[in-house]
Each structure stands twice: as C-alpha cells, then as structure tokens.
Amino acid sequence: MKLLSRKSLTVTAAIAVLGGLSIAAAPSQAASPAHRNTAAHSSAAAHGGLTDQDLAKLPLTDRHLTRHERENLAVVLRDYHVAEGNSLDVDTFVNSFAKDGVFNDMVPGVAYRGEALGNVLPYMANLFPDVHRELKRITVNGDVISIELSIQGTFEGPLQSPAGTVKPNGAKVDVPTADFWYLKDGKVEQFNCFVGYSTMYKQMGVDFDWASAVNKH
C-alpha cells in the first residue's frame, strides 16, 4: 500500500507526526499469558508495592532490588497501566512526573512537559485502540530504569499528517522500542523514549517517496 506519494513528507516531519507514540498502553487483559502477567504487575504497582512473586514474573535482568528500586519500578509500571485504553488515567500519568519533569520522544526530537504530557494518552488510544507493550528486558539501577520492549497494536484510527489524513487500514504494528526512565524522590524527572518509527510507518502502509526528494536536487 502506497500512501503520501505525491505529497510526500520529509523523514523528520513524518516521524514527528507520530511523536508521542512511545507511550503505548500496558498489555491488555486479553493478551497472551506474558502480556497478562505484565498487566497484572502494572495493576499491582498502581495499588501498592511489588512483591517477590511480582518480580519473579517480570523480565528483569536482576531481581535483587532494593526497596527504593522496587518503589521506582512500581511508579514506571503504574504509568504503563494508566496509559492503557481500558484504564486510561491522564491525571495519574501526569502527576507521576516531577514539576519540571519531561518526556522526550528522542527520534523526532519532541519534548512534552506539564499538561502536554497528558495529550499523548488519548491520541494513542484513538490511533491504536488495542495498543500494548511487550516488555522484553527490564534493568533497574537505582533511580534509572531501562526497558527494551515492543509496541504492538492495530491501526484503527485516522492519522493526521502534513499531507492530509491517512485512513486506518487495520494493519498490525510490532515496533522495537527502548525506554529510559530517570526518577528522583518517587517522581519521573525525565523519560527518554526511542521508537522505531521507520518500522512503524512501513507496517502502517505509509511509503515515503524518496524518488521525489531526490529529484528536487
């Protein structure tokens, strides 16, 4: 499927259209057993601390976490939980950040602060109603949490672009992503996310018109 061929976007502009997709929802209850486990831990984090049993089911590189590290991990898992479509809670997500906290969507170079942090969640739910994250590897080191994951979902909502509206086509996406959370005193000071947007666009059926760009020079 070829989209945006005549009014092609520059790579930077095109990627910026999807800025914020890094905040995908936590795995849904209808997902695979591994997804259900992650969702359950996200829910547990939202209502209290993480037990040894919780940690045993997470893809942690080291399960010997201090109490402080468990508390930090609980904050991060709670943020994934409240970003899920069926448990969307914008206020909880925004309030998890420090007053000057920032979410950096690193690939397009877009930063979200304050109320803007909450704009990402409804946008994601509209674009990929069944969006979830498959957490593959979690490393907790004091106030820093690094996560290798895959954003998955179905393209069922319209995507607004500088060239017009890209209509949903039911395409499945499975996008490699890396998240880096930096916390202090139980609050997120910085969240840096790297999303494989090129892979995502290709899976959504968006085709960048490179020939058109080359012919301009």
mmCIF file with all atom_site columns, C-alpha atoms in Angstrom:
data_model
loop_
_atom_site.group_PDB
_atom_site.id
_atom_site.type_symbol
_atom_site.label_atom_id
_atom_site.label_alt_id
_atom_site.label_comp_id
_atom_site.label_asym_id
_atom_site.label_entity_id
_atom_site.label_seq_id
_atom_site.pdbx_PDB_ins_code
_atom_site.Cartn_x
_atom_site.Cartn_y
_atom_site.Cartn_z
_atom_site.occupancy
_atom_site.B_iso_or_equiv
_atom_site.pdbx_formal_charge
_atom_site.auth_seq_id
_atom_site.auth_comp_id
_atom_site.auth_asym_id
_atom_site.auth_atom_id
_atom_site.pdbx_PDB_model_num
ATOM 1   C CA . MET A 1 1   ? 0.000  0.000   0.000  1.00 0.00 ? 1   MET A CA 1
ATOM 2   C CA . LYS A 1 2   ? 1.474  3.350   -1.031 1.00 0.00 ? 2   LYS A CA 1
ATOM 3   C CA . LEU A 1 3   ? 0.470  6.484   0.826  1.00 0.00 ? 3   LEU A CA 1
ATOM 4   C CA . LEU A 1 4   ? 1.626  10.103  0.710  1.00 0.00 ? 4   LEU A CA 1
ATOM 5   C CA . SER A 1 5   ? 3.453  9.555   -2.591 1.00 0.00 ? 5   SER A CA 1
ATOM 6   C CA . ARG A 1 6   ? 2.521  12.821  -4.295 1.00 0.00 ? 6   ARG A CA 1
ATOM 7   C CA . LYS A 1 7   ? 2.601  14.995  -1.251 1.00 0.00 ? 7   LYS A CA 1
ATOM 8   C CA . SER A 1 8   ? 5.450  13.152  0.365  1.00 0.00 ? 8   SER A CA 1
ATOM 9   C CA . LEU A 1 9   ? 6.691  14.106  3.815  1.00 0.00 ? 9   LEU A CA 1
ATOM 10  C CA . THR A 1 10  ? 10.274 14.683  4.775  1.00 0.00 ? 10  THR A CA 1
ATOM 11  C CA . VAL A 1 11  ? 11.510 11.988  7.130  1.00 0.00 ? 11  VAL A CA 1
ATOM 12  C CA . THR A 1 12  ? 11.741 14.411  10.045 1.00 0.00 ? 12  THR A CA 1
ATOM 13  C CA . ALA A 1 13  ? 8.235  15.794  9.519  1.00 0.00 ? 13  ALA A CA 1
ATOM 14  C CA . ALA A 1 14  ? 6.770  12.352  9.013  1.00 0.00 ? 14  ALA A CA 1
ATOM 15  C CA . ILE A 1 15  ? 8.293  10.950  12.154 1.00 0.00 ? 15  ILE A CA 1
ATOM 16  C CA . ALA A 1 16  ? 7.161  13.998  14.114 1.00 0.00 ? 16  ALA A CA 1
ATOM 17  C CA . VAL A 1 17  ? 3.567  13.214  13.126 1.00 0.00 ? 17  VAL A CA 1
ATOM 18  C CA . LEU A 1 18  ? 3.737  10.172  15.350 1.00 0.00 ? 18  LEU A CA 1
ATOM 19  C CA . GLY A 1 19  ? 5.586  11.935  18.129 1.00 0.00 ? 19  GLY A CA 1
ATOM 20  C CA . GLY A 1 20  ? 4.296  10.538  21.395 1.00 0.00 ? 20  GLY A CA 1
ATOM 21  C CA . LEU A 1 21  ? 3.629  7.012   20.222 1.00 0.00 ? 21  LEU A CA 1
ATOM 22  C CA . SER A 1 22  ? 6.243  5.874   22.669 1.00 0.00 ? 22  SER A CA 1
ATOM 23  C CA . ILE A 1 23  ? 3.664  5.977   25.443 1.00 0.00 ? 23  ILE A CA 1
ATOM 24  C CA . ALA A 1 24  ? 1.877  2.826   24.493 1.00 0.00 ? 24  ALA A CA 1
ATOM 25  C CA . ALA A 1 25  ? -0.508 1.118   26.847 1.00 0.00 ? 25  ALA A CA 1
ATOM 26  C CA . ALA A 1 26  ? 0.453  -1.739  29.066 1.00 0.00 ? 26  ALA A CA 1
ATOM 27  C CA . PRO A 1 27  ? -0.588 -5.192  27.790 1.00 0.00 ? 27  PRO A CA 1
ATOM 28  C CA . SER A 1 28  ? -4.327 -5.764  27.774 1.00 0.00 ? 28  SER A CA 1
ATOM 29  C CA . GLN A 1 29  ? -6.075 -8.438  29.796 1.00 0.00 ? 29  GLN A CA 1
ATOM 30  C CA . ALA A 1 30  ? -6.942 -10.217 26.541 1.00 0.00 ? 30  ALA A CA 1
ATOM 31  C CA . ALA A 1 31  ? -3.308 -10.581 25.571 1.00 0.00 ? 31  ALA A CA 1
ATOM 32  C CA . SER A 1 32  ? -1.050 -13.615 25.796 1.00 0.00 ? 32  SER A CA 1
ATOM 33  C CA . PRO A 1 33  ? -0.055 -15.058 29.224 1.00 0.00 ? 33  PRO A CA 1
ATOM 34  C CA . ALA A 1 34  ? 3.140  -12.986 29.180 1.00 0.00 ? 34  ALA A CA 1
ATOM 35  C CA . HIS A 1 35  ? 1.088  -9.875  28.466 1.00 0.00 ? 35  HIS A CA 1
ATOM 36  C CA . ARG A 1 36  ? -1.383 -10.719 31.218 1.00 0.00 ? 36  ARG A CA 1
ATOM 37  C CA . ASN A 1 37  ? 1.498  -11.083 33.671 1.00 0.00 ? 37  ASN A CA 1
ATOM 38  C CA . THR A 1 38  ? 2.847  -7.638  32.829 1.00 0.00 ? 38  THR A CA 1
ATOM 39  C CA . ALA A 1 39  ? -0.614 -6.102  33.054 1.00 0.00 ? 39  ALA A CA 1
ATOM 40  C CA . ALA A 1 40  ? -1.154 -7.729  36.426 1.00 0.00 ? 40  ALA A CA 1
ATOM 41  C CA . HIS A 1 41  ? 2.121  -6.294  37.739 1.00 0.00 ? 41  HIS A CA 1
ATOM 42  C CA . SER A 1 42  ? 1.225  -2.867  36.357 1.00 0.00 ? 42  SER A CA 1
ATOM 43  C CA . SER A 1 43  ? -2.074 -3.102  38.219 1.00 0.00 ? 43  SER A CA 1
ATOM 44  C CA . ALA A 1 44  ? -0.303 -4.252  41.373 1.00 0.00 ? 44  ALA A CA 1
ATOM 45  C CA . ALA A 1 45  ? 2.071  -1.307  41.104 1.00 0.00 ? 45  ALA A CA 1
ATOM 46  C CA . ALA A 1 46  ? -0.914 1.020   40.833 1.00 0.00 ? 46  ALA A CA 1
ATOM 47  C CA . HIS A 1 47  ? -2.296 -0.255  44.126 1.00 0.00 ? 47  HIS A CA 1
ATOM 48  C CA . GLY A 1 48  ? 0.846  -0.816  46.162 1.00 0.00 ? 48  GLY A CA 1
ATOM 49  C CA . GLY A 1 49  ? 4.313  -2.286  46.203 1.00 0.00 ? 49  GLY A CA 1
ATOM 50  C CA . LEU A 1 50  ? 5.790  -5.107  44.155 1.00 0.00 ? 50  LEU A CA 1
ATOM 51  C CA . THR A 1 51  ? 6.156  -8.472  45.884 1.00 0.00 ? 51  THR A CA 1
ATOM 52  C CA . ASP A 1 52  ? 8.828  -11.095 45.259 1.00 0.00 ? 52  ASP A CA 1
ATOM 53  C CA . GLN A 1 53  ? 6.212  -13.020 43.283 1.00 0.00 ? 53  GLN A CA 1
ATOM 54  C CA . ASP A 1 54  ? 5.591  -9.978  41.106 1.00 0.00 ? 54  ASP A CA 1
ATOM 55  C CA . LEU A 1 55  ? 9.282  -9.548  40.396 1.00 0.00 ? 55  LEU A CA 1
ATOM 56  C CA . ALA A 1 56  ? 9.704  -13.233 39.570 1.00 0.00 ? 56  ALA A CA 1
ATOM 57  C CA . LYS A 1 57  ? 7.289  -12.888 36.653 1.00 0.00 ? 57  LYS A CA 1
ATOM 58  C CA . LEU A 1 58  ? 8.870  -9.769  35.176 1.00 0.00 ? 58  LEU A CA 1
ATOM 59  C CA . PRO A 1 59  ? 11.672 -9.897  32.570 1.00 0.00 ? 59  PRO A CA 1
ATOM 60  C CA . LEU A 1 60  ? 14.183 -8.363  34.965 1.00 0.00 ? 60  LEU A CA 1
ATOM 61  C CA . THR A 1 61  ? 17.911 -8.628  34.377 1.00 0.00 ? 61  THR A CA 1
ATOM 62  C CA . ASP A 1 62  ? 18.342 -8.678  38.180 1.00 0.00 ? 62  ASP A CA 1
ATOM 63  C CA . ARG A 1 63  ? 15.550 -9.434  40.662 1.00 0.00 ? 63  ARG A CA 1
ATOM 64  C CA . HIS A 1 64  ? 17.569 -8.490  43.726 1.00 0.00 ? 64  HIS A CA 1
ATOM 65  C CA . LEU A 1 65  ? 16.139 -4.989  44.017 1.00 0.00 ? 65  LEU A CA 1
ATOM 66  C CA . THR A 1 66  ? 16.326 -2.673  46.992 1.00 0.00 ? 66  THR A CA 1
ATOM 67  C CA . ARG A 1 67  ? 13.141 -1.271  48.452 1.00 0.00 ? 67  ARG A CA 1
ATOM 68  C CA . HIS A 1 68  ? 13.910 2.047   46.759 1.00 0.00 ? 68  HIS A CA 1
ATOM 69  C CA . GLU A 1 69  ? 14.341 0.342   43.392 1.00 0.00 ? 69  GLU A CA 1
ATOM 70  C CA . ARG A 1 70  ? 11.067 -1.544  43.819 1.00 0.00 ? 70  ARG A CA 1
ATOM 71  C CA . GLU A 1 71  ? 9.285  1.715   44.528 1.00 0.00 ? 71  GLU A CA 1
ATOM 72  C CA . ASN A 1 72  ? 10.758 3.279   41.391 1.00 0.00 ? 72  ASN A CA 1
ATOM 73  C CA . LEU A 1 73  ? 9.777  0.286   39.283 1.00 0.00 ? 73  LEU A CA 1
ATOM 74  C CA . ALA A 1 74  ? 6.248  0.461   40.688 1.00 0.00 ? 74  ALA A CA 1
ATOM 75  C CA . VAL A 1 75  ? 5.966  4.076   39.502 1.00 0.00 ? 75  VAL A CA 1
ATOM 76  C CA . VAL A 1 76  ? 7.029  3.130   35.971 1.00 0.00 ? 76  VAL A CA 1
ATOM 77  C CA . LEU A 1 77  ? 4.719  0.110   35.753 1.00 0.00 ? 77  LEU A CA 1
ATOM 78  C CA . ARG A 1 78  ? 1.850  2.231   37.069 1.00 0.00 ? 78  ARG A CA 1
ATOM 79  C CA . ASP A 1 79  ? 2.456  4.738   34.269 1.00 0.00 ? 79  ASP A CA 1
ATOM 80  C CA . TYR A 1 80  ? 2.151  1.958   31.698 1.00 0.00 ? 80  TYR A CA 1
ATOM 81  C CA . HIS A 1 81  ? -1.019 0.743   33.398 1.00 0.00 ? 81  HIS A CA 1
ATOM 82  C CA . VAL A 1 82  ? -2.790 4.115   33.380 1.00 0.00 ? 82  VAL A CA 1
ATOM 83  C CA . ALA A 1 83  ? -1.850 4.616   29.728 1.00 0.00 ? 83  ALA A CA 1
ATOM 84  C CA . GLU A 1 84  ? -3.812 1.509   28.744 1.00 0.00 ? 84  GLU A CA 1
ATOM 85  C CA . GLY A 1 85  ? -7.012 2.058   26.795 1.00 0.00 ? 85  GLY A CA 1
ATOM 86  C CA . ASN A 1 86  ? -9.325 0.372   29.299 1.00 0.00 ? 86  ASN A CA 1
ATOM 87  C CA . SER A 1 87  ? -7.713 2.007   32.327 1.00 0.00 ? 87  SER A CA 1
ATOM 88  C CA . LEU A 1 88  ? -6.795 5.426   30.945 1.00 0.00 ? 88  LEU A CA 1
ATOM 89  C CA . ASP A 1 89  ? -5.965 7.889   33.706 1.00 0.00 ? 89  ASP A CA 1
ATOM 90  C CA . VAL A 1 90  ? -4.321 11.017  32.361 1.00 0.00 ? 90  VAL A CA 1
ATOM 91  C CA . ASP A 1 91  ? -4.086 12.760  35.734 1.00 0.00 ? 91  ASP A CA 1
ATOM 92  C CA . THR A 1 92  ? -2.225 9.875   37.361 1.00 0.00 ? 92  THR A CA 1
ATOM 93  C CA . PHE A 1 93  ? 0.238  9.740   34.485 1.00 0.00 ? 93  PHE A CA 1
ATOM 94  C CA . VAL A 1 94  ? 0.907  13.488  34.514 1.00 0.00 ? 94  VAL A CA 1
ATOM 95  C CA . ASN A 1 95  ? 1.172  13.579  38.318 1.00 0.00 ? 95  ASN A CA 1
ATOM 96  C CA . SER A 1 96  ? 3.838  10.863  38.282 1.00 0.00 ? 96  SER A CA 1
ATOM 97  C CA . PHE A 1 97  ? 6.235  13.418  36.789 1.00 0.00 ? 97  PHE A CA 1
ATOM 98  C CA . ALA A 1 98  ? 8.141  15.992  38.798 1.00 0.00 ? 98  ALA A CA 1
ATOM 99  C CA . LYS A 1 99  ? 7.050  19.616  38.435 1.00 0.00 ? 99  LYS A CA 1
ATOM 100 C CA . ASP A 1 100 ? 9.720  20.186  35.781 1.00 0.00 ? 100 ASP A CA 1
ATOM 101 C CA . GLY A 1 101 ? 9.632  16.597  34.508 1.00 0.00 ? 101 GLY A CA 1
ATOM 102 C CA . VAL A 1 102 ? 9.878  15.927  30.788 1.00 0.00 ? 102 VAL A CA 1
ATOM 103 C CA . PHE A 1 103 ? 9.054  13.132  28.364 1.00 0.00 ? 103 PHE A CA 1
ATOM 104 C CA . ASN A 1 104 ? 11.456 13.206  25.411 1.00 0.00 ? 104 ASN A CA 1
ATOM 105 C CA . ASP A 1 105 ? 10.398 11.433  22.233 1.00 0.00 ? 105 ASP A CA 1
ATOM 106 C CA . MET A 1 106 ? 14.001 11.149  21.113 1.00 0.00 ? 106 MET A CA 1
ATOM 107 C CA . VAL A 1 107 ? 13.743 10.202  17.433 1.00 0.00 ? 107 VAL A CA 1
ATOM 108 C CA . PRO A 1 108 ? 11.664 13.201  16.253 1.00 0.00 ? 108 PRO A CA 1
ATOM 109 C CA . GLY A 1 109 ? 13.117 15.407  18.986 1.00 0.00 ? 109 GLY A CA 1
ATOM 110 C CA . VAL A 1 110 ? 9.783  16.270  20.616 1.00 0.00 ? 110 VAL A CA 1
ATOM 111 C CA . ALA A 1 111 ? 9.504  17.121  24.329 1.00 0.00 ? 111 ALA A CA 1
ATOM 112 C CA . TYR A 1 112 ? 6.352  17.052  26.471 1.00 0.00 ? 112 TYR A CA 1
ATOM 113 C CA . ARG A 1 113 ? 6.002  18.898  29.772 1.00 0.00 ? 113 ARG A CA 1
ATOM 114 C CA . GLY A 1 114 ? 3.209  19.814  32.137 1.00 0.00 ? 114 GLY A CA 1
ATOM 115 C CA . GLU A 1 115 ? -0.284 19.392  30.728 1.00 0.00 ? 115 GLU A CA 1
ATOM 116 C CA . ALA A 1 116 ? 1.159  18.366  27.368 1.00 0.00 ? 116 ALA A CA 1
ATOM 117 C CA . LEU A 1 117 ? 2.194  15.076  28.981 1.00 0.00 ? 117 LEU A CA 1
ATOM 118 C CA . GLY A 1 118 ? -1.442 14.105  29.075 1.00 0.00 ? 118 GLY A CA 1
ATOM 119 C CA . ASN A 1 119 ? -2.127 14.804  25.410 1.00 0.00 ? 119 ASN A CA 1
ATOM 120 C CA . VAL A 1 120 ? -0.276 11.685  24.310 1.00 0.00 ? 120 VAL A CA 1
ATOM 121 C CA . LEU A 1 121 ? -2.533 9.148   26.011 1.00 0.00 ? 121 LEU A CA 1
ATOM 122 C CA . PRO A 1 122 ? -5.892 9.887   24.308 1.00 0.00 ? 122 PRO A CA 1
ATOM 123 C CA . TYR A 1 123 ? -4.064 10.249  20.982 1.00 0.00 ? 123 TYR A CA 1
ATOM 124 C CA . MET A 1 124 ? -2.585 6.784   21.304 1.00 0.00 ? 124 MET A CA 1
ATOM 125 C CA . ALA A 1 125 ? -5.893 5.229   22.316 1.00 0.00 ? 125 ALA A CA 1
ATOM 126 C CA . ASN A 1 126 ? -7.533 6.720   19.220 1.00 0.00 ? 126 ASN A CA 1
ATOM 127 C CA . LEU A 1 127 ? -4.826 5.599   16.790 1.00 0.00 ? 127 LEU A CA 1
ATOM 128 C CA . PHE A 1 128 ? -4.222 2.102   18.202 1.00 0.00 ? 128 PHE A CA 1
ATOM 129 C CA . PRO A 1 129 ? -7.220 1.163   20.400 1.00 0.00 ? 129 PRO A CA 1
ATOM 130 C CA . ASP A 1 130 ? -5.677 -2.214  21.318 1.00 0.00 ? 130 ASP A CA 1
ATOM 131 C CA . VAL A 1 131 ? -2.158 -0.907  21.848 1.00 0.00 ? 131 VAL A CA 1
ATOM 132 C CA . HIS A 1 132 ? 0.040  -2.721  24.332 1.00 0.00 ? 132 HIS A CA 1
ATOM 133 C CA . ARG A 1 133 ? 3.682  -3.164  25.204 1.00 0.00 ? 133 ARG A CA 1
ATOM 134 C CA . GLU A 1 134 ? 5.582  -6.385  25.286 1.00 0.00 ? 134 GLU A CA 1
ATOM 135 C CA . LEU A 1 135 ? 8.271  -5.789  27.881 1.00 0.00 ? 135 LEU A CA 1
ATOM 136 C CA . LYS A 1 136 ? 11.282 -7.871  26.910 1.00 0.00 ? 136 LYS A CA 1
ATOM 137 C CA . ARG A 1 137 ? 14.011 -6.766  29.296 1.00 0.00 ? 137 ARG A CA 1
ATOM 138 C CA . ILE A 1 138 ? 13.918 -4.524  32.377 1.00 0.00 ? 138 ILE A CA 1
ATOM 139 C CA . THR A 1 139 ? 17.038 -3.240  34.123 1.00 0.00 ? 139 THR A CA 1
ATOM 140 C CA . VAL A 1 140 ? 16.715 -1.301  37.376 1.00 0.00 ? 140 VAL A CA 1
ATOM 141 C CA . ASN A 1 141 ? 19.747 0.603   38.627 1.00 0.00 ? 141 ASN A CA 1
ATOM 142 C CA . GLY A 1 142 ? 18.857 2.915   41.487 1.00 0.00 ? 142 GLY A CA 1
ATOM 143 C CA . ASP A 1 143 ? 16.891 5.829   40.035 1.00 0.00 ? 143 ASP A CA 1
ATOM 144 C CA . VAL A 1 144 ? 17.319 4.682   36.426 1.00 0.00 ? 144 VAL A CA 1
ATOM 145 C CA . ILE A 1 145 ? 15.078 2.097   34.759 1.00 0.00 ? 145 ILE A CA 1
ATOM 146 C CA . SER A 1 146 ? 15.890 0.868   31.245 1.00 0.00 ? 146 SER A CA 1
ATOM 147 C CA . ILE A 1 147 ? 13.371 -1.187  29.274 1.00 0.00 ? 147 ILE A CA 1
ATOM 148 C CA . GLU A 1 148 ? 13.605 -2.975  25.948 1.00 0.00 ? 148 GLU A CA 1
ATOM 149 C CA . LEU A 1 149 ? 10.130 -3.510  24.545 1.00 0.00 ? 149 LEU A CA 1
ATOM 150 C CA . SER A 1 150 ? 7.904  -3.793  21.512 1.00 0.00 ? 150 SER A CA 1
ATOM 151 C CA . ILE A 1 151 ? 4.905  -1.568  20.845 1.00 0.00 ? 151 ILE A CA 1
ATOM 152 C CA . GLN A 1 152 ? 2.105  -3.599  19.315 1.00 0.00 ? 152 GLN A CA 1
ATOM 153 C CA . GLY A 1 153 ? -1.379 -2.700  18.130 1.00 0.00 ? 153 GLY A CA 1
ATOM 154 C CA . THR A 1 154 ? -3.836 -2.341  15.260 1.00 0.00 ? 154 THR A CA 1
ATOM 155 C CA . PHE A 1 155 ? -4.001 0.805   13.107 1.00 0.00 ? 155 PHE A CA 1
ATOM 156 C CA . GLU A 1 156 ? -7.698 1.639   13.539 1.00 0.00 ? 156 GLU A CA 1
ATOM 157 C CA . GLY A 1 157 ? -7.748 5.400   13.972 1.00 0.00 ? 157 GLY A CA 1
ATOM 158 C CA . PRO A 1 158 ? -7.040 8.177   11.434 1.00 0.00 ? 158 PRO A CA 1
ATOM 159 C CA . LEU A 1 159 ? -3.534 9.619   11.347 1.00 0.00 ? 159 LEU A CA 1
ATOM 160 C CA . GLN A 1 160 ? -3.297 13.331  10.646 1.00 0.00 ? 160 GLN A CA 1
ATOM 161 C CA . SER A 1 161 ? -0.256 14.256  8.569  1.00 0.00 ? 161 SER A CA 1
ATOM 162 C CA . PRO A 1 162 ? 1.001  17.421  6.824  1.00 0.00 ? 162 PRO A CA 1
ATOM 163 C CA . ALA A 1 163 ? -0.142 15.840  3.540  1.00 0.00 ? 163 ALA A CA 1
ATOM 164 C CA . GLY A 1 164 ? -3.630 15.005  4.769  1.00 0.00 ? 164 GLY A CA 1
ATOM 165 C CA . THR A 1 165 ? -5.379 12.235  6.662  1.00 0.00 ? 165 THR A CA 1
ATOM 166 C CA . VAL A 1 166 ? -4.041 8.700   6.466  1.00 0.00 ? 166 VAL A CA 1
ATOM 167 C CA . LYS A 1 167 ? -7.052 6.417   6.799  1.00 0.00 ? 167 LYS A CA 1
ATOM 168 C CA . PRO A 1 168 ? -6.796 3.416   9.120  1.00 0.00 ? 168 PRO A CA 1
ATOM 169 C CA . ASN A 1 169 ? -6.368 0.069   7.376  1.00 0.00 ? 169 ASN A CA 1
ATOM 170 C CA . GLY A 1 170 ? -6.341 -2.452  10.213 1.00 0.00 ? 170 GLY A CA 1
ATOM 171 C CA . ALA A 1 171 ? -2.596 -3.030  9.837  1.00 0.00 ? 171 ALA A CA 1
ATOM 172 C CA . LYS A 1 172 ? -0.770 -4.653  12.734 1.00 0.00 ? 172 LYS A CA 1
ATOM 173 C CA . VAL A 1 173 ? 2.301  -2.965  14.150 1.00 0.00 ? 173 VAL A CA 1
ATOM 174 C CA . ASP A 1 174 ? 5.106  -4.541  16.162 1.00 0.00 ? 174 ASP A CA 1
ATOM 175 C CA . VAL A 1 175 ? 7.704  -1.856  16.747 1.00 0.00 ? 175 VAL A CA 1
ATOM 176 C CA . PRO A 1 176 ? 11.066 -2.131  18.523 1.00 0.00 ? 176 PRO A CA 1
ATOM 177 C CA . THR A 1 177 ? 11.360 0.475   21.268 1.00 0.00 ? 177 THR A CA 1
ATOM 178 C CA . ALA A 1 178 ? 13.664 1.395   24.146 1.00 0.00 ? 178 ALA A CA 1
ATOM 179 C CA . ASP A 1 179 ? 12.573 3.397   27.199 1.00 0.00 ? 179 ASP A CA 1
ATOM 180 C CA . PHE A 1 180 ? 14.817 5.080   29.753 1.00 0.00 ? 180 PHE A CA 1
ATOM 181 C CA . TRP A 1 181 ? 13.232 6.419   32.940 1.00 0.00 ? 181 TRP A CA 1
ATOM 182 C CA . TYR A 1 182 ? 15.054 8.719   35.370 1.00 0.00 ? 182 TYR A CA 1
ATOM 183 C CA . LEU A 1 183 ? 13.411 9.231   38.754 1.00 0.00 ? 183 LEU A CA 1
ATOM 184 C CA . LYS A 1 184 ? 14.062 11.210  41.910 1.00 0.00 ? 184 LYS A CA 1
ATOM 185 C CA . ASP A 1 185 ? 12.123 11.092  45.166 1.00 0.00 ? 185 ASP A CA 1
ATOM 186 C CA . GLY A 1 186 ? 9.476  8.872   43.592 1.00 0.00 ? 186 GLY A CA 1
ATOM 187 C CA . LYS A 1 187 ? 8.829  11.200  40.657 1.00 0.00 ? 187 LYS A CA 1
ATOM 188 C CA . VAL A 1 188 ? 9.789  10.927  36.994 1.00 0.00 ? 188 VAL A CA 1
ATOM 189 C CA . GLU A 1 189 ? 12.272 13.672  36.169 1.00 0.00 ? 189 GLU A CA 1
ATOM 190 C CA . GLN A 1 190 ? 12.998 12.507  32.628 1.00 0.00 ? 190 GLN A CA 1
ATOM 191 C CA . PHE A 1 191 ? 11.611 9.846   30.336 1.00 0.00 ? 191 PHE A CA 1
ATOM 192 C CA . ASN A 1 192 ? 13.571 9.267   27.127 1.00 0.00 ? 192 ASN A CA 1
ATOM 193 C CA . CYS A 1 193 ? 11.981 7.020   24.535 1.00 0.00 ? 193 CYS A CA 1
ATOM 194 C CA . PHE A 1 194 ? 13.375 5.690   21.275 1.00 0.00 ? 194 PHE A CA 1
ATOM 195 C CA . VAL A 1 195 ? 10.717 4.298   18.917 1.00 0.00 ? 195 VAL A CA 1
ATOM 196 C CA . GLY A 1 196 ? 11.469 2.537   15.620 1.00 0.00 ? 196 GLY A CA 1
ATOM 197 C CA . TYR A 1 197 ? 9.256  4.911   13.649 1.00 0.00 ? 197 TYR A CA 1
ATOM 198 C CA . SER A 1 198 ? 10.528 3.790   10.252 1.00 0.00 ? 198 SER A CA 1
ATOM 199 C CA . THR A 1 199 ? 9.412  0.247   11.059 1.00 0.00 ? 199 THR A CA 1
ATOM 200 C CA . MET A 1 200 ? 6.095  1.503   12.391 1.00 0.00 ? 200 MET A CA 1
ATOM 201 C CA . TYR A 1 201 ? 5.313  3.581   9.298  1.00 0.00 ? 201 TYR A CA 1
ATOM 202 C CA . LYS A 1 202 ? 6.165  0.706   6.992  1.00 0.00 ? 202 LYS A CA 1
ATOM 203 C CA . GLN A 1 203 ? 3.866  -1.603  8.923  1.00 0.00 ? 203 GLN A CA 1
ATOM 204 C CA . MET A 1 204 ? 1.086  1.009   8.788  1.00 0.00 ? 204 MET A CA 1
ATOM 205 C CA . GLY A 1 205 ? 1.369  1.147   5.000  1.00 0.00 ? 205 GLY A CA 1
ATOM 206 C CA . VAL A 1 206 ? 2.996  4.574   4.767  1.00 0.00 ? 206 VAL A CA 1
ATOM 207 C CA . ASP A 1 207 ? 5.537  4.746   1.937  1.00 0.00 ? 207 ASP A CA 1
ATOM 208 C CA . PHE A 1 208 ? 7.991  7.630   1.887  1.00 0.00 ? 208 PHE A CA 1
ATOM 209 C CA . ASP A 1 209 ? 8.542  8.926   -1.622 1.00 0.00 ? 209 ASP A CA 1
ATOM 210 C CA . TRP A 1 210 ? 12.328 9.057   -1.701 1.00 0.00 ? 210 TRP A CA 1
ATOM 211 C CA . ALA A 1 211 ? 12.436 9.497   -5.501 1.00 0.00 ? 211 ALA A CA 1
ATOM 212 C CA . SER A 1 212 ? 10.517 12.740  -5.196 1.00 0.00 ? 212 SER A CA 1
ATOM 213 C CA . ALA A 1 213 ? 13.024 14.045  -2.648 1.00 0.00 ? 213 ALA A CA 1
ATOM 214 C CA . VAL A 1 214 ? 15.987 13.056  -4.833 1.00 0.00 ? 214 VAL A CA 1
ATOM 215 C CA . ASN A 1 215 ? 14.514 14.784  -7.916 1.00 0.00 ? 215 ASN A CA 1
ATOM 216 C CA . LYS A 1 216 ? 14.376 18.087  -6.060 1.00 0.00 ? 216 LYS A CA 1
ATOM 217 C CA . HIS A 1 217 ? 18.163 18.362  -6.243 1.00 0.00 ? 217 HIS A CA 1
#
